[in-house]
């Protein structure tokens, strides 16, 4: 049966040894109490909850799914009880301000806990995950009254939150949305419209649900410039802080999905529901990006979760499953056959899972430190972190979910025929992971955002900030004999990254389709280089730690996995370069009417 064990040793390595998170926290105002001992204790408790409470519910949630009956949604067996334990443990309040009932710990620490809960049971973790984004939006843009009424309840976990963006006709193109908000004499609004694909839009786990909704005011300009943001609660709050009458918002149905069956994906109908404006009129999309960027990093985490889960269970199976003999002779002559981990192709799949999971962890944790800096610092320090985070967010979201899905599929392959059978959990992992490349902006949307908005629209300045960082690292390690081949490879790719960007930009001046044609390959190319930089940082740290003579096997494994990444995964960049340089012509030459079957 599938199982999950929180990889605390690797998490500690990435946090404390590579990123020096204890020094990072001490440099942030208000985070001085986040000592290494405290972080370690919180991680250990999070591991227990994830392993003992959430992981056993993962397959139950997949088998049972959510049940819908006339607008009422019932979550799978054990989900509601697990959520109550989560609330009682104080987990929702971990990374929120004390004035709203939070514990005041850094945002990055919350993300670390989310890794464990998400890997143990992604469907369950989406319920509190959506609330976290709602909290960040209210914290950034809500009035004092809105924070008192809604944020405190969300922080405590008594209420949960959603984000209601898209509609049946518009998908990602939010400029087409039609949901209306009519102003009322008392300062409220009547919100009417239908929203689809609303994760955790209706459920039985909390007493109230706070919907964050995009809608148009009557005099709003067309397109994205005419979108406003509203709070629409399921139940109207009372003056005493409880719940009052039911608002005119209801769940019309839940989707029957490929995966994440334990999470309710709802069609939400707003029939003149009472709502309250968040932020300025017609600036809703700007405010919503607070929520969306949080959600995009959360989805990047899903790529890590499915890669880690696949690796752990694949490794256990590969060590136990006997089949054929090693090509160089029996590895276990006392047994009827050798365990399949002796076979090179099985090892390649396992190492791919391991390299992507551990590389993803480094990227997400690094992005999380940038989130801390953006939230807690001012001036140039905040600006620099914000620009770097803006560049890395689409890479993290799209690249990590693509390779996480690849790692999940390797899990099925390692199990062979058993991987196709539901009891082993590998096919569920593939189905659950597939959504990650779609929601919060598809891979293709993220790629356009990266190349078009974050790189070309800034004349490459944002990219240069990151490539300069890589360049300085490579310079500092030029004399490192053990790492020299990797340093040389990364330095060459880092230089090429800038050159390719300029080539695409020049081509786009003549034909804008060149951006769209290159974008996904550009994003994947960028992802492989970004992970190479982080793998090299991990290798350098492991090399230094090996000199102490402690935990030798762990650090040697890091160096060997880095070697595998540079020799067997990083060369994929060559295919992406070839595709980018082929340009738009092979994609656009065939007229639409000539696509035929």
XYZ file of C-alpha atoms in Angstrom:
597
model
C 0.000 0.000 0.000
C 1.254 3.538 -0.729
C 2.693 5.541 2.142
C 4.247 8.929 2.847
C 7.167 9.798 5.094
C 8.051 13.487 5.403
C 11.620 13.889 4.011
C 12.753 15.892 7.016
C 16.458 15.300 6.451
C 16.333 16.696 2.933
C 14.088 19.557 4.023
C 16.588 20.425 6.765
C 19.468 20.290 4.298
C 17.767 22.676 1.879
C 16.554 25.057 4.573
C 19.389 25.227 7.060
C 22.472 24.228 5.091
C 21.856 25.571 1.582
C 19.564 28.546 2.208
C 20.688 29.238 5.803
C 17.093 29.929 6.760
C 17.940 30.711 10.385
C 20.085 33.673 9.287
C 17.373 34.694 6.818
C 14.750 34.805 9.580
C 16.996 36.776 11.890
C 17.391 39.411 9.155
C 13.617 39.964 8.885
C 11.782 42.382 11.184
C 9.404 40.572 13.522
C 10.792 37.098 12.769
C 13.466 36.951 15.431
C 11.581 34.254 17.348
C 11.758 31.873 14.374
C 14.853 30.122 15.675
C 16.268 26.934 14.211
C 14.904 24.946 17.166
C 11.414 26.378 16.723
C 11.396 25.719 12.979
C 12.607 22.174 13.568
C 9.891 21.524 16.165
C 7.149 22.886 13.891
C 8.376 20.742 11.000
C 8.354 17.612 13.147
C 4.791 18.244 14.304
C 3.711 18.969 10.734
C 5.275 15.685 9.667
C 3.328 13.739 12.280
C 0.016 15.282 11.228
C 0.716 14.704 7.544
C 1.921 11.120 7.926
C -0.571 9.886 10.520
C -3.748 11.844 9.746
C -3.707 12.988 6.116
C -1.822 10.271 4.228
C -4.245 7.472 5.262
C -7.139 9.551 3.848
C -5.569 10.042 0.415
C -6.925 6.901 -1.253
C -10.208 7.170 0.638
C -10.741 10.609 -0.834
C -10.013 9.300 -4.321
C -12.411 6.340 -4.001
C -15.296 8.166 -2.363
C -14.972 11.618 -3.879
C -17.288 14.427 -2.819
C -21.047 13.927 -2.827
C -23.516 16.525 -4.127
C -27.175 16.684 -3.086
C -29.294 19.715 -3.959
C -26.542 22.250 -3.323
C -25.053 20.444 -0.315
C -21.530 18.992 -0.674
C -20.255 16.254 1.644
C -16.518 15.600 1.714
C -15.004 12.076 1.922
C -14.838 10.098 5.150
C -12.378 11.595 7.613
C -11.785 14.879 5.767
C -13.911 17.007 8.107
C -12.383 15.466 11.236
C -8.865 15.978 9.866
C -9.652 19.632 9.228
C -10.833 20.073 12.820
C -7.532 18.600 14.040
C -5.725 20.993 11.714
C -7.590 23.966 13.194
C -7.111 22.771 16.780
C -3.390 22.477 16.090
C -3.248 26.169 15.131
C -1.929 25.439 11.643
C -4.081 27.982 9.705
C -2.740 30.873 11.801
C 0.949 29.972 11.504
C 2.122 32.654 9.037
C -0.345 35.482 9.688
C -0.172 38.685 11.686
C -0.840 38.538 15.454
C -3.314 41.441 15.217
C -5.589 39.134 13.229
C -5.069 36.139 15.500
C -2.029 34.754 13.710
C 1.251 33.508 15.134
C 3.365 36.023 13.216
C 5.781 33.484 11.753
C 7.281 33.913 8.268
C 5.309 33.056 5.136
C 8.000 30.603 4.071
C 7.447 28.452 7.149
C 3.798 28.066 6.201
C 4.836 26.928 2.736
C 7.113 24.291 4.219
C 4.191 22.844 6.202
C 2.084 22.966 3.028
C 4.636 20.761 1.291
C 4.050 17.994 3.805
C 0.261 18.245 3.923
C 0.085 18.505 0.136
C 2.314 15.512 -0.523
C 0.389 13.427 1.997
C -3.014 14.339 0.554
C -3.247 16.978 -2.155
C -7.054 16.963 -2.403
C -7.451 17.655 1.317
C -4.728 20.302 1.387
C -6.556 22.387 -1.201
C -9.268 23.338 1.330
C -6.945 25.277 3.690
C -4.711 26.194 0.734
C -7.425 28.291 -0.926
C -8.102 29.986 2.413
C -4.475 31.067 2.623
C -4.746 33.000 -0.630
C -7.972 34.663 0.520
C -6.218 35.710 3.728
C -3.316 37.265 1.843
C -5.701 39.205 -0.397
C -7.697 40.580 2.533
C -4.546 41.378 4.472
C -3.166 43.374 1.540
C -6.318 45.095 0.270
C -9.127 44.806 2.817
C -10.384 47.581 5.070
C -9.907 47.393 8.832
C -13.563 46.414 9.190
C -13.240 43.664 6.566
C -10.147 42.326 8.276
C -11.904 42.274 11.653
C -14.991 40.575 10.242
C -13.485 38.053 7.827
C -9.727 37.812 8.209
C -9.772 36.838 11.873
C -12.157 33.966 11.144
C -10.076 32.788 8.190
C -6.872 32.967 10.229
C -8.418 30.896 13.010
C -9.606 28.336 10.442
C -13.225 28.615 11.578
C -14.090 29.828 8.064
C -12.488 28.903 4.754
C -12.030 30.925 1.564
C -12.098 30.587 -2.211
C -11.251 32.630 -5.253
C -13.974 32.901 -7.887
C -12.420 34.025 -11.156
C -13.399 32.281 -14.338
C -16.776 31.739 -16.012
C -18.108 29.205 -18.540
C -17.368 31.372 -21.587
C -14.041 33.022 -20.738
C -11.479 30.594 -19.299
C -8.220 32.457 -18.668
C -9.375 35.557 -20.595
C -10.870 37.335 -17.587
C -11.523 40.446 -19.647
C -14.592 38.619 -20.980
C -16.214 37.949 -17.612
C -19.867 38.985 -17.176
C -20.612 38.701 -13.447
C -22.241 41.966 -12.326
C -22.119 43.895 -9.061
C -24.926 46.433 -8.505
C -24.250 49.093 -5.833
C -26.765 49.369 -2.969
C -27.724 52.312 -0.786
C -26.009 50.807 2.275
C -22.647 50.563 0.506
C -22.927 46.856 -0.284
C -23.375 45.297 -3.740
C -25.662 42.694 -5.271
C -23.465 40.209 -7.135
C -24.993 38.110 -9.923
C -23.334 35.598 -12.221
C -21.931 32.091 -12.533
C -18.379 31.009 -11.746
C -16.889 27.626 -12.656
C -13.972 25.450 -11.523
C -14.181 26.845 -7.981
C -12.045 24.577 -5.808
C -13.514 24.090 -2.318
C -16.449 26.295 -3.325
C -18.861 24.305 -1.169
C -18.136 21.717 1.541
C -18.977 20.595 5.081
C -15.611 21.200 6.724
C -16.149 24.729 8.064
C -19.201 26.716 9.159
C -18.765 29.512 6.604
C -17.034 30.065 3.266
C -15.736 33.476 2.190
C -15.735 33.838 -1.590
C -13.386 36.359 -3.212
C -15.194 37.226 -6.456
C -14.331 39.156 -9.623
C -17.255 41.131 -11.046
C -18.093 44.266 -13.043
C -19.653 47.474 -11.803
C -22.449 48.942 -14.008
C -20.250 51.741 -15.396
C -17.096 49.618 -15.718
C -14.980 49.936 -18.868
C -14.684 46.865 -21.088
C -11.934 44.286 -20.707
C -9.596 43.752 -17.762
C -9.635 47.459 -16.856
C -13.254 47.133 -15.733
C -12.963 44.351 -13.157
C -13.562 44.841 -9.432
C -13.080 42.507 -6.483
C -15.684 41.580 -3.867
C -16.119 39.597 -0.657
C -19.220 37.403 -0.878
C -19.780 35.203 2.217
C -21.857 32.022 2.163
C -23.520 33.149 5.417
C -23.748 36.798 6.407
C -21.678 37.549 9.529
C -23.455 38.742 12.653
C -22.332 41.670 14.790
C -21.158 39.170 17.411
C -18.881 37.395 14.927
C -21.069 34.389 14.262
C -23.021 33.419 11.151
C -26.427 34.801 10.273
C -28.748 34.356 7.329
C -27.771 32.439 4.200
C -26.515 34.649 1.358
C -27.826 34.221 -2.200
C -24.849 32.153 -3.325
C -25.161 28.433 -3.993
C -23.382 25.484 -5.523
C -25.133 24.430 -8.741
C -23.099 21.253 -9.212
C -19.694 19.685 -8.662
C -17.460 18.516 -11.485
C -16.717 14.834 -12.157
C -12.995 15.003 -12.654
C -9.972 13.036 -13.801
C -8.336 13.424 -10.386
C -8.316 15.278 -7.043
C -11.673 13.601 -6.317
C -11.501 14.497 -2.625
C -11.719 18.207 -3.382
C -15.018 19.721 -4.490
C -14.698 21.626 -7.775
C -17.882 23.649 -7.958
C -20.120 25.644 -10.250
C -21.087 28.618 -8.055
C -24.196 30.673 -8.734
C -24.476 34.215 -7.389
C -28.110 35.342 -7.533
C -28.032 38.889 -6.255
C -25.747 37.847 -3.402
C -24.630 40.530 -0.969
C -20.998 41.459 -1.526
C -18.507 44.067 -0.380
C -15.878 45.823 -2.507
C -12.211 45.041 -1.810
C -9.780 47.696 -2.952
C -10.546 50.436 -5.500
C -13.272 50.081 -8.156
C -12.076 48.606 -11.463
C -8.764 47.543 -9.882
C -9.894 44.061 -8.952
C -7.468 42.236 -11.164
C -4.554 44.107 -9.596
C -5.789 43.082 -6.137
C -6.505 39.519 -7.268
C -2.891 39.070 -8.362
C -2.009 38.954 -4.652
C -4.173 35.842 -4.494
C -3.086 34.464 -7.861
C 0.651 34.731 -7.170
C 0.133 32.941 -3.855
C -1.856 30.265 -5.674
C 0.783 29.892 -8.394
C 3.522 29.166 -5.865
C 1.118 26.799 -4.151
C 0.613 25.000 -7.450
C 4.373 24.832 -8.004
C 4.366 22.990 -4.702
C 2.052 20.423 -6.272
C 4.766 19.546 -8.781
C 7.123 18.845 -5.884
C 4.431 16.908 -4.000
C 3.698 14.429 -6.793
C 7.384 13.965 -7.629
C 8.258 13.299 -3.977
C 5.337 10.930 -3.458
C 6.164 9.037 -6.656
C 9.840 8.771 -5.707
C 9.241 7.484 -2.189
C 6.839 4.761 -3.246
C 8.761 3.868 -6.423
C 11.963 3.469 -4.429
C 10.311 1.143 -1.900
C 8.851 -0.975 -4.689
C 12.073 -1.066 -6.740
C 14.019 -2.389 -3.762
C 11.493 -5.155 -3.093
C 10.228 -6.225 -6.523
C 12.217 -9.178 -7.928
C 12.478 -9.515 -11.696
C 15.267 -10.761 -13.999
C 18.957 -10.647 -13.232
C 21.392 -7.752 -13.360
C 23.193 -7.664 -16.719
C 26.594 -8.015 -15.046
C 25.518 -11.082 -13.088
C 23.256 -11.822 -10.092
C 23.158 -9.031 -7.516
C 21.163 -11.174 -5.076
C 22.138 -14.783 -5.931
C 20.318 -16.110 -2.877
C 17.011 -14.906 -4.353
C 15.004 -16.120 -7.328
C 15.701 -12.851 -9.163
C 17.259 -9.463 -8.497
C 15.350 -6.432 -7.236
C 14.542 -4.179 -10.170
C 16.608 -1.322 -8.750
C 19.680 -3.023 -10.271
C 18.478 -2.252 -13.813
C 19.849 0.964 -15.402
C 16.514 2.107 -16.846
C 14.776 1.733 -13.492
C 17.577 3.686 -11.864
C 17.223 6.407 -14.507
C 13.553 6.838 -13.650
C 14.236 6.826 -9.906
C 17.049 9.359 -10.260
C 14.844 11.542 -12.441
C 12.176 11.544 -9.740
C 14.768 12.261 -7.048
C 16.517 15.036 -9.000
C 13.248 16.776 -9.811
C 11.817 16.444 -6.287
C 14.912 17.726 -4.519
C 15.550 20.415 -7.127
C 11.927 21.524 -6.872
C 12.241 21.756 -3.111
C 15.249 24.042 -3.446
C 13.472 26.303 -5.964
C 10.251 26.582 -3.962
C 12.039 27.204 -0.674
C 14.183 29.849 -2.361
C 11.058 31.523 -3.774
C 9.534 31.353 -0.297
C 12.431 33.371 1.134
C 11.752 35.980 -1.553
C 8.087 36.058 -0.491
C 9.278 36.796 3.064
C 11.449 39.647 1.824
C 8.696 41.158 -0.303
C 6.266 41.007 2.609
C 8.533 42.282 5.374
C 11.204 44.530 3.856
C 11.083 47.994 2.278
C 12.889 50.032 -0.341
C 15.447 48.563 -2.711
C 15.645 45.255 -0.861
C 11.936 44.682 -1.322
C 12.020 45.823 -4.965
C 14.877 43.476 -5.826
C 13.165 40.488 -4.175
C 9.848 41.340 -5.858
C 11.386 41.482 -9.338
C 13.244 38.223 -8.839
C 10.102 36.537 -7.511
C 8.126 37.826 -10.507
C 10.612 36.132 -12.843
C 10.789 32.846 -10.947
C 7.071 32.379 -10.201
C 6.003 31.331 -13.740
C 9.095 29.111 -14.003
C 8.309 27.451 -10.681
C 4.605 27.032 -11.448
C 4.896 25.674 -14.980
C 8.250 23.879 -15.050
C 7.801 22.113 -11.718
C 4.294 20.908 -12.524
C 5.452 19.590 -15.915
C 8.361 17.635 -14.429
C 6.241 16.614 -11.423
C 3.801 15.007 -13.832
C 6.716 13.293 -15.586
C 7.925 11.936 -12.246
C 4.423 10.668 -11.423
C 4.286 8.824 -14.742
C 7.675 7.249 -14.039
C 6.091 5.866 -10.880
C 3.505 3.966 -12.911
C 6.237 2.679 -15.209
C 8.433 1.435 -12.360
C 5.504 -0.509 -10.914
C 4.757 -1.991 -14.332
C 1.303 -3.549 -14.525
C 0.779 -2.933 -10.816
C 1.159 0.797 -11.478
C -2.015 0.643 -13.552
C -3.957 -0.888 -10.645
C -5.634 1.523 -8.226
C -4.677 -0.214 -4.968
C -1.018 0.797 -5.382
C -1.849 4.498 -5.702
C 0.472 5.293 -8.595
C -2.280 5.878 -11.158
C -4.057 8.168 -8.683
C -0.851 10.186 -8.348
C -0.772 10.677 -12.128
C -4.448 11.671 -12.268
C -4.140 14.034 -9.320
C -1.024 15.690 -10.748
C -2.484 16.357 -14.206
C -4.554 19.353 -13.075
C -1.446 21.178 -11.860
C -0.464 22.119 -15.413
C -3.902 23.638 -16.017
C -5.167 25.684 -13.092
C -3.760 29.039 -11.995
C -2.762 29.552 -15.628
C -1.754 26.735 -17.956
C 1.865 26.029 -18.829
C 1.313 27.946 -22.053
C -0.092 30.989 -20.225
C 2.791 30.931 -17.750
C 5.244 30.697 -20.634
C 3.763 33.785 -22.326
C 3.873 35.611 -18.997
C 7.537 34.695 -18.507
C 8.846 35.489 -21.971
C 6.472 38.272 -22.963
C 5.774 40.190 -19.766
C 8.566 39.343 -17.346
C 11.481 39.257 -19.809
C 10.829 41.096 -23.088
C 8.606 43.852 -21.660
C 11.366 44.704 -19.150
C 13.969 44.697 -21.961
C 15.555 41.703 -20.263
C 16.352 43.616 -17.062
C 14.554 41.160 -14.774
C 16.299 38.206 -16.407
C 19.696 39.922 -16.182
C 19.237 40.281 -12.435
C 19.047 36.497 -12.135
C 21.668 35.583 -14.761
C 24.074 37.984 -13.075
C 23.563 36.068 -9.836
C 24.331 32.790 -11.628
C 27.364 34.360 -13.323
C 28.822 35.496 -9.995
C 28.292 32.048 -8.500
C 30.052 30.393 -11.432
C 32.959 32.821 -11.146
C 33.324 32.032 -7.452
C 33.542 28.282 -8.176
C 35.815 28.308 -11.228
C 38.707 26.895 -9.214
C 36.612 24.143 -7.612
C 38.127 21.082 -9.297
C 35.380 18.640 -8.333
C 32.565 20.900 -9.547
C 34.441 22.514 -12.463
C 32.718 20.540 -15.268
C 29.289 21.499 -13.950
C 30.309 25.129 -13.399
C 31.536 25.358 -16.982
C 28.326 23.822 -18.313
C 26.129 26.172 -16.295
C 28.170 29.248 -17.218
C 27.832 28.420 -20.906
C 24.060 27.931 -20.642
C 23.697 31.109 -18.606
C 25.407 33.097 -21.364
C 23.319 31.387 -24.035
C 20.130 32.238 -22.093
C 20.720 35.941 -22.650
C 21.681 35.458 -26.300
C 18.572 33.405 -27.086
C 16.402 35.981 -25.392
C 17.839 38.689 -27.606
C 17.339 36.567 -30.733
C 13.688 35.949 -29.896
C 13.160 39.614 -29.083
C 14.628 40.688 -32.434
C 12.472 38.170 -34.316
C 9.379 39.317 -32.429
C 9.894 42.879 -33.640
C 9.074 41.575 -37.128
C 6.500 38.950 -36.156
C 4.887 38.817 -32.707
C 3.967 35.146 -33.199
C 7.646 34.408 -32.587
C 7.034 35.009 -28.853
C 4.171 32.518 -28.711
C 6.065 29.991 -30.812
C 9.134 30.065 -28.545
C 7.484 30.577 -25.172
C 6.977 27.036 -23.806
C 10.401 25.841 -24.952
C 11.853 29.037 -23.480
C 10.168 28.352 -20.143
C 11.311 24.739 -19.980
C 14.837 25.776 -21.001
C 14.759 28.405 -18.233
C 13.540 25.806 -15.744
C 16.349 23.377 -16.476
C 18.954 26.128 -16.051
C 17.353 27.394 -12.845
C 17.397 23.906 -11.329
C 20.996 23.422 -12.511
C 22.001 26.553 -10.576
C 20.266 25.282 -7.453
C 21.668 21.769 -7.845
C 25.145 23.249 -8.089
C 24.539 25.242 -4.908
C 23.412 22.037 -3.205
C 26.473 20.188 -4.508
C 28.786 22.893 -3.188
C 27.151 22.671 0.237
C 27.372 18.864 0.220
C 31.036 19.049 -0.767
C 31.775 21.357 2.168
C 29.824 19.181 4.611
C 31.597 16.014 3.471
C 34.805 17.483 4.805
C 33.369 17.195 8.324
C 33.095 13.414 7.975
C 29.476 13.373 9.149
C 26.407 12.035 7.305
C 28.700 10.927 4.479
C 26.152 8.811 2.597
C 23.625 11.654 2.471
C 26.093 14.182 1.071
C 27.588 11.727 -1.410
C 24.064 11.035 -2.673
C 23.637 14.774 -3.238
C 26.798 14.959 -5.317
C 25.854 11.912 -7.367
C 22.345 13.174 -7.993
C 23.805 16.495 -9.117
C 26.056 14.584 -11.513
C 23.027 12.735 -12.886
C 21.117 16.000 -13.327
C 23.923 17.664 -15.294
C 24.667 14.620 -17.464
C 21.204 13.150 -18.087
C 18.605 15.918 -17.608
C 20.276 19.240 -18.373
C 21.125 18.139 -21.965
C 17.393 18.389 -22.686
C 18.048 22.103 -23.117
C 19.554 21.349 -26.549
C 16.210 20.151 -27.923
C 14.463 23.224 -26.532
C 17.036 25.489 -28.187
C 16.508 23.770 -31.540
C 12.746 24.221 -31.255
C 13.056 27.898 -30.302
C 15.373 28.570 -33.214
C 12.982 26.872 -35.640
C 10.715 29.897 -35.158
C 7.013 30.381 -35.799
C 6.915 29.388 -39.478
C 6.491 25.592 -38.972
C 3.552 26.304 -36.631
C 1.771 28.997 -38.622
C 2.332 27.968 -42.244
C -0.620 25.573 -42.408
C -3.848 27.505 -42.910
C -6.558 26.848 -40.337
C -8.970 25.464 -42.924
C -6.335 22.924 -43.984
C -6.301 21.281 -40.569
C -8.395 18.289 -41.563
C -9.106 14.689 -40.614
